[in-house]
PDB file of C-alpha atoms in Angstrom:
ATOM      1  CA  MET A   7       0.217  -0.159   0.115  1.00  0.00           C
ATOM      2  CA  SER A   8       1.383   3.560  -0.878  1.00  0.00           C
ATOM      3  CA  VAL A   9       1.468   6.488   0.878  1.00  0.00           C
ATOM      4  CA  SER A  10      -0.484   9.706  -0.870  1.00  0.00           C
ATOM      5  CA  THR A  11       1.329  12.739  -0.884  1.00  0.00           C
ATOM      6  CA  THR A  12      -0.541  15.805   0.795  1.00  0.00           C
ATOM      7  CA  GLY A  13       1.390  18.828  -0.239  1.00  0.00           C
ATOM      8  CA  LYS A  14       3.526  20.698  -3.275  1.00  0.00           C
ATOM      9  CA  VAL A  15       6.751  22.261  -3.277  1.00  0.00           C
ATOM     10  CA  ILE A  16       7.387  23.984  -7.201  1.00  0.00           C
ATOM     11  CA  PHE A  17      11.017  24.930  -7.187  1.00  0.00           C
ATOM     12  CA  THR A  18      12.048  27.183 -10.278  1.00  0.00           C
ATOM     13  CA  THR A  19      15.179  26.261 -11.681  1.00  0.00           C
ATOM     14  CA  ASN A  20      16.470  28.074 -15.124  1.00  0.00           C
ATOM     15  CA  LYS A  21      16.229  24.692 -16.464  1.00  0.00           C
ATOM     16  CA  GLY A  22      12.421  24.121 -15.963  1.00  0.00           C
ATOM     17  CA  PRO A  23      10.224  23.592 -12.309  1.00  0.00           C
ATOM     18  CA  ILE A  24      10.559  21.066 -10.352  1.00  0.00           C
ATOM     19  CA  GLU A  25       7.641  20.054  -8.662  1.00  0.00           C
ATOM     20  CA  ILE A  26       8.396  17.885  -5.573  1.00  0.00           C
ATOM     21  CA  GLU A  27       4.738  16.520  -3.987  1.00  0.00           C
ATOM     22  CA  VAL A  28       5.389  16.215   0.046  1.00  0.00           C
ATOM     23  CA  PHE A  29       4.630  13.473   2.708  1.00  0.00           C
ATOM     24  CA  ALA A  30       3.262  16.209   5.091  1.00  0.00           C
ATOM     25  CA  LYS A  31       0.854  14.457   7.011  1.00  0.00           C
ATOM     26  CA  GLU A  32       3.667  11.345   7.672  1.00  0.00           C
ATOM     27  CA  ILE A  33       6.668  12.581   8.105  1.00  0.00           C
ATOM     28  CA  ALA A  34       6.709  15.056  10.567  1.00  0.00           C
ATOM     29  CA  LEU A  35      10.249  17.026   9.285  1.00  0.00           C
ATOM     30  CA  VAL A  36       8.368  18.012   6.348  1.00  0.00           C
ATOM     31  CA  ARG A  37       6.711  20.774   8.414  1.00  0.00           C
ATOM     32  CA  ASN A  38      10.569  22.175   8.735  1.00  0.00           C
ATOM     33  CA  PHE A  39      11.008  21.434   4.901  1.00  0.00           C
ATOM     34  CA  LEU A  40       8.045  23.692   3.593  1.00  0.00           C
ATOM     35  CA  LYS A  41       9.415  26.131   6.065  1.00  0.00           C
ATOM     36  CA  HIS A  42      12.712  26.444   4.571  1.00  0.00           C
ATOM     37  CA  CYS A  43      11.173  26.287   1.293  1.00  0.00           C
ATOM     38  CA  LEU A  44       9.358  29.635   1.985  1.00  0.00           C
ATOM     39  CA  HIS A  45      12.114  31.331   3.216  1.00  0.00           C
ATOM     40  CA  GLY A  46      14.787  30.428  -0.096  1.00  0.00           C
ATOM     41  CA  GLN A  47      16.247  28.609   2.031  1.00  0.00           C
ATOM     42  CA  LEU A  48      16.757  25.395   0.193  1.00  0.00           C
ATOM     43  CA  LEU A  49      17.988  25.848  -3.286  1.00  0.00           C
ATOM     44  CA  GLY A  50      20.372  28.820  -2.860  1.00  0.00           C
ATOM     45  CA  GLY A  51      22.639  26.770  -4.579  1.00  0.00           C
ATOM     46  CA  GLN A  52      23.072  25.067  -7.861  1.00  0.00           C
ATOM     47  CA  LEU A  53      21.659  21.929  -8.339  1.00  0.00           C
ATOM     48  CA  VAL A  54      24.704  19.419  -9.112  1.00  0.00           C
ATOM     49  CA  TYR A  55      24.814  15.581 -10.572  1.00  0.00           C
ATOM     50  CA  SER A  56      26.842  12.893  -9.257  1.00  0.00           C
ATOM     51  CA  ASP A  57      27.767   9.544 -10.398  1.00  0.00           C
ATOM     52  CA  ASN A  58      25.626   7.728  -8.109  1.00  0.00           C
ATOM     53  CA  GLU A  59      22.204   9.155  -9.955  1.00  0.00           C
ATOM     54  CA  MET A  60      21.147  11.846  -7.746  1.00  0.00           C
ATOM     55  CA  VAL A  61      20.916  15.002  -7.996  1.00  0.00           C
ATOM     56  CA  SER A  62      21.886  17.357  -4.958  1.00  0.00           C
ATOM     57  CA  CYS A  63      22.079  20.957  -3.705  1.00  0.00           C
ATOM     58  CA  SER A  64      23.583  22.228  -0.335  1.00  0.00           C
ATOM     59  CA  CYS A  65      21.201  23.217   2.104  1.00  0.00           C
ATOM     60  CA  GLU A  66      21.094  23.901   6.120  1.00  0.00           C
ATOM     61  CA  VAL A  67      18.276  22.503   7.803  1.00  0.00           C
ATOM     62  CA  PRO A  68      19.596  22.293  11.500  1.00  0.00           C
ATOM     63  CA  GLU A  69      16.497  20.907  13.015  1.00  0.00           C
ATOM     64  CA  PHE A  70      17.189  17.802  11.030  1.00  0.00           C
ATOM     65  CA  LYS A  71      16.403  13.993  12.123  1.00  0.00           C
ATOM     66  CA  VAL A  72      16.310  10.994  10.602  1.00  0.00           C
ATOM     67  CA  ILE A  73      12.824   9.493  10.156  1.00  0.00           C
ATOM     68  CA  LYS A  74      11.956   6.461   8.581  1.00  0.00           C
ATOM     69  CA  HIS A  75       8.578   5.120   7.752  1.00  0.00           C
ATOM     70  CA  ASN A  76       8.081   1.922   6.967  1.00  0.00           C
ATOM     71  CA  ARG A  77       5.266   2.058   4.052  1.00  0.00           C
ATOM     72  CA  ILE A  78       7.540   4.855   2.325  1.00  0.00           C
ATOM     73  CA  ARG A  79       9.618   3.218  -0.047  1.00  0.00           C
ATOM     74  CA  LEU A  80      12.795   5.047  -1.904  1.00  0.00           C
ATOM     75  CA  GLY A  81      12.451   4.761  -5.771  1.00  0.00           C
ATOM     76  CA  LYS A  82      13.369   6.925  -8.806  1.00  0.00           C
ATOM     77  CA  GLY A  83      12.510  10.700  -8.148  1.00  0.00           C
ATOM     78  CA  THR A  84      12.211  10.345  -4.108  1.00  0.00           C
ATOM     79  CA  VAL A  85      13.246  13.507  -2.244  1.00  0.00           C
ATOM     80  CA  GLY A  86      15.541  13.079   0.621  1.00  0.00           C
ATOM     81  CA  ILE A  87      16.426  15.918   3.020  1.00  0.00           C
ATOM     82  CA  THR A  88      19.945  15.709   5.377  1.00  0.00           C
ATOM     83  CA  ALA A  89      21.405  18.030   7.471  1.00  0.00           C
ATOM     84  CA  THR A  90      23.248  19.295   4.618  1.00  0.00           C
ATOM     85  CA  GLN A  91      21.764  18.503   1.481  1.00  0.00           C
ATOM     86  CA  LEU A  92      18.400  18.113  -0.304  1.00  0.00           C
ATOM     87  CA  ILE A  93      18.911  15.041  -2.265  1.00  0.00           C
ATOM     88  CA  ILE A  94      16.639  13.923  -5.488  1.00  0.00           C
ATOM     89  CA  ASN A  95      17.374   9.896  -6.546  1.00  0.00           C
ATOM     90  CA  LEU A  96      17.352   9.191 -10.065  1.00  0.00           C
ATOM     91  CA  ASN A  97      18.365   5.862 -10.072  1.00  0.00           C
ATOM     92  CA  GLU A  98      15.780   2.906  -9.460  1.00  0.00           C
ATOM     93  CA  ASP A  99      18.167   1.417  -6.615  1.00  0.00           C
ATOM     94  CA  ILE A 100      18.653   2.504  -2.661  1.00  0.00           C
ATOM     95  CA  LEU A 101      21.604   5.109  -2.138  1.00  0.00           C
ATOM     96  CA  ASP A 102      24.190   4.524  -0.088  1.00  0.00           C
ATOM     97  CA  ILE A 103      23.131   7.653   2.090  1.00  0.00           C
ATOM     98  CA  PRO A 104      22.876   6.374   5.902  1.00  0.00           C
ATOM     99  CA  GLU A 105      21.757   9.683   6.880  1.00  0.00           C
ATOM    100  CA  PHE A 106      18.726  10.898   5.610  1.00  0.00           C
ATOM    101  CA  THR A 107      14.832  11.511   5.611  1.00  0.00           C
ATOM    102  CA  ILE A 108      12.046  10.796   2.537  1.00  0.00           C
ATOM    103  CA  VAL A 109      10.376  14.106   2.430  1.00  0.00           C
ATOM    104  CA  GLY A 110       8.591  13.764  -0.995  1.00  0.00           C
ATOM    105  CA  LYS A 111       9.142  12.518  -4.179  1.00  0.00           C
ATOM    106  CA  ILE A 112       9.185  14.321  -7.840  1.00  0.00           C
ATOM    107  CA  SER A 113       5.827  14.085  -9.822  1.00  0.00           C
ATOM    108  CA  GLY A 114       4.557  15.462 -12.987  1.00  0.00           C
ATOM    109  CA  PRO A 115       7.634  16.193 -16.053  1.00  0.00           C
ATOM    110  CA  SER A 116       9.988  17.236 -13.544  1.00  0.00           C
ATOM    111  CA  ILE A 117      11.841  14.129 -13.809  1.00  0.00           C
ATOM    112  CA  TYR A 118      12.477  15.105 -17.549  1.00  0.00           C
ATOM    113  CA  THR A 119      14.120  18.564 -15.975  1.00  0.00           C
ATOM    114  CA  LEU A 120      16.171  16.555 -13.700  1.00  0.00           C
ATOM    115  CA  GLU A 121      17.525  14.656 -16.760  1.00  0.00           C
ATOM    116  CA  LYS A 122      18.818  17.508 -18.339  1.00  0.00           C
ATOM    117  CA  VAL A 123      20.600  18.116 -15.319  1.00  0.00           C
ATOM    118  CA  LYS A 124      22.116  14.527 -14.965  1.00  0.00           C
ATOM    119  CA  ASN A 125      23.282  14.518 -18.969  1.00  0.00           C
ATOM    120  CA  ARG A 126      24.241  18.485 -18.178  1.00  0.00           C
ATOM    121  CA  GLU A 127      22.454  19.450 -20.977  1.00  0.00           C
ATOM    122  CA  PHE A 128      23.083  23.670 -20.608  1.00  0.00           C
TER     123      PHE A 128
END
């Protein structure tokens, strides 16, 4: 049984919008995530693609703590957050990042925007 999302955040980039649907009712950390989004504290840096099939950017989340939800699974398009990074998974496999919390998933055509970042189409 999958968990439904209850909120949405849209980041505007020069590649196009990135829509993130969040699990606001299931994950308590999402409230702080949304607060940081409203204050522009998350995507101040640039999106960076790394070799392990993820896109990330630096951020500061001082209230961060790891929260695991047994019904939310990691997959392609999953959005996670650590104390210092916003992470978007572009792979079907599980990432080797020990200290992160899943806060949402990519929705709509945003996965194609992230593929442009992945392929370095500038």
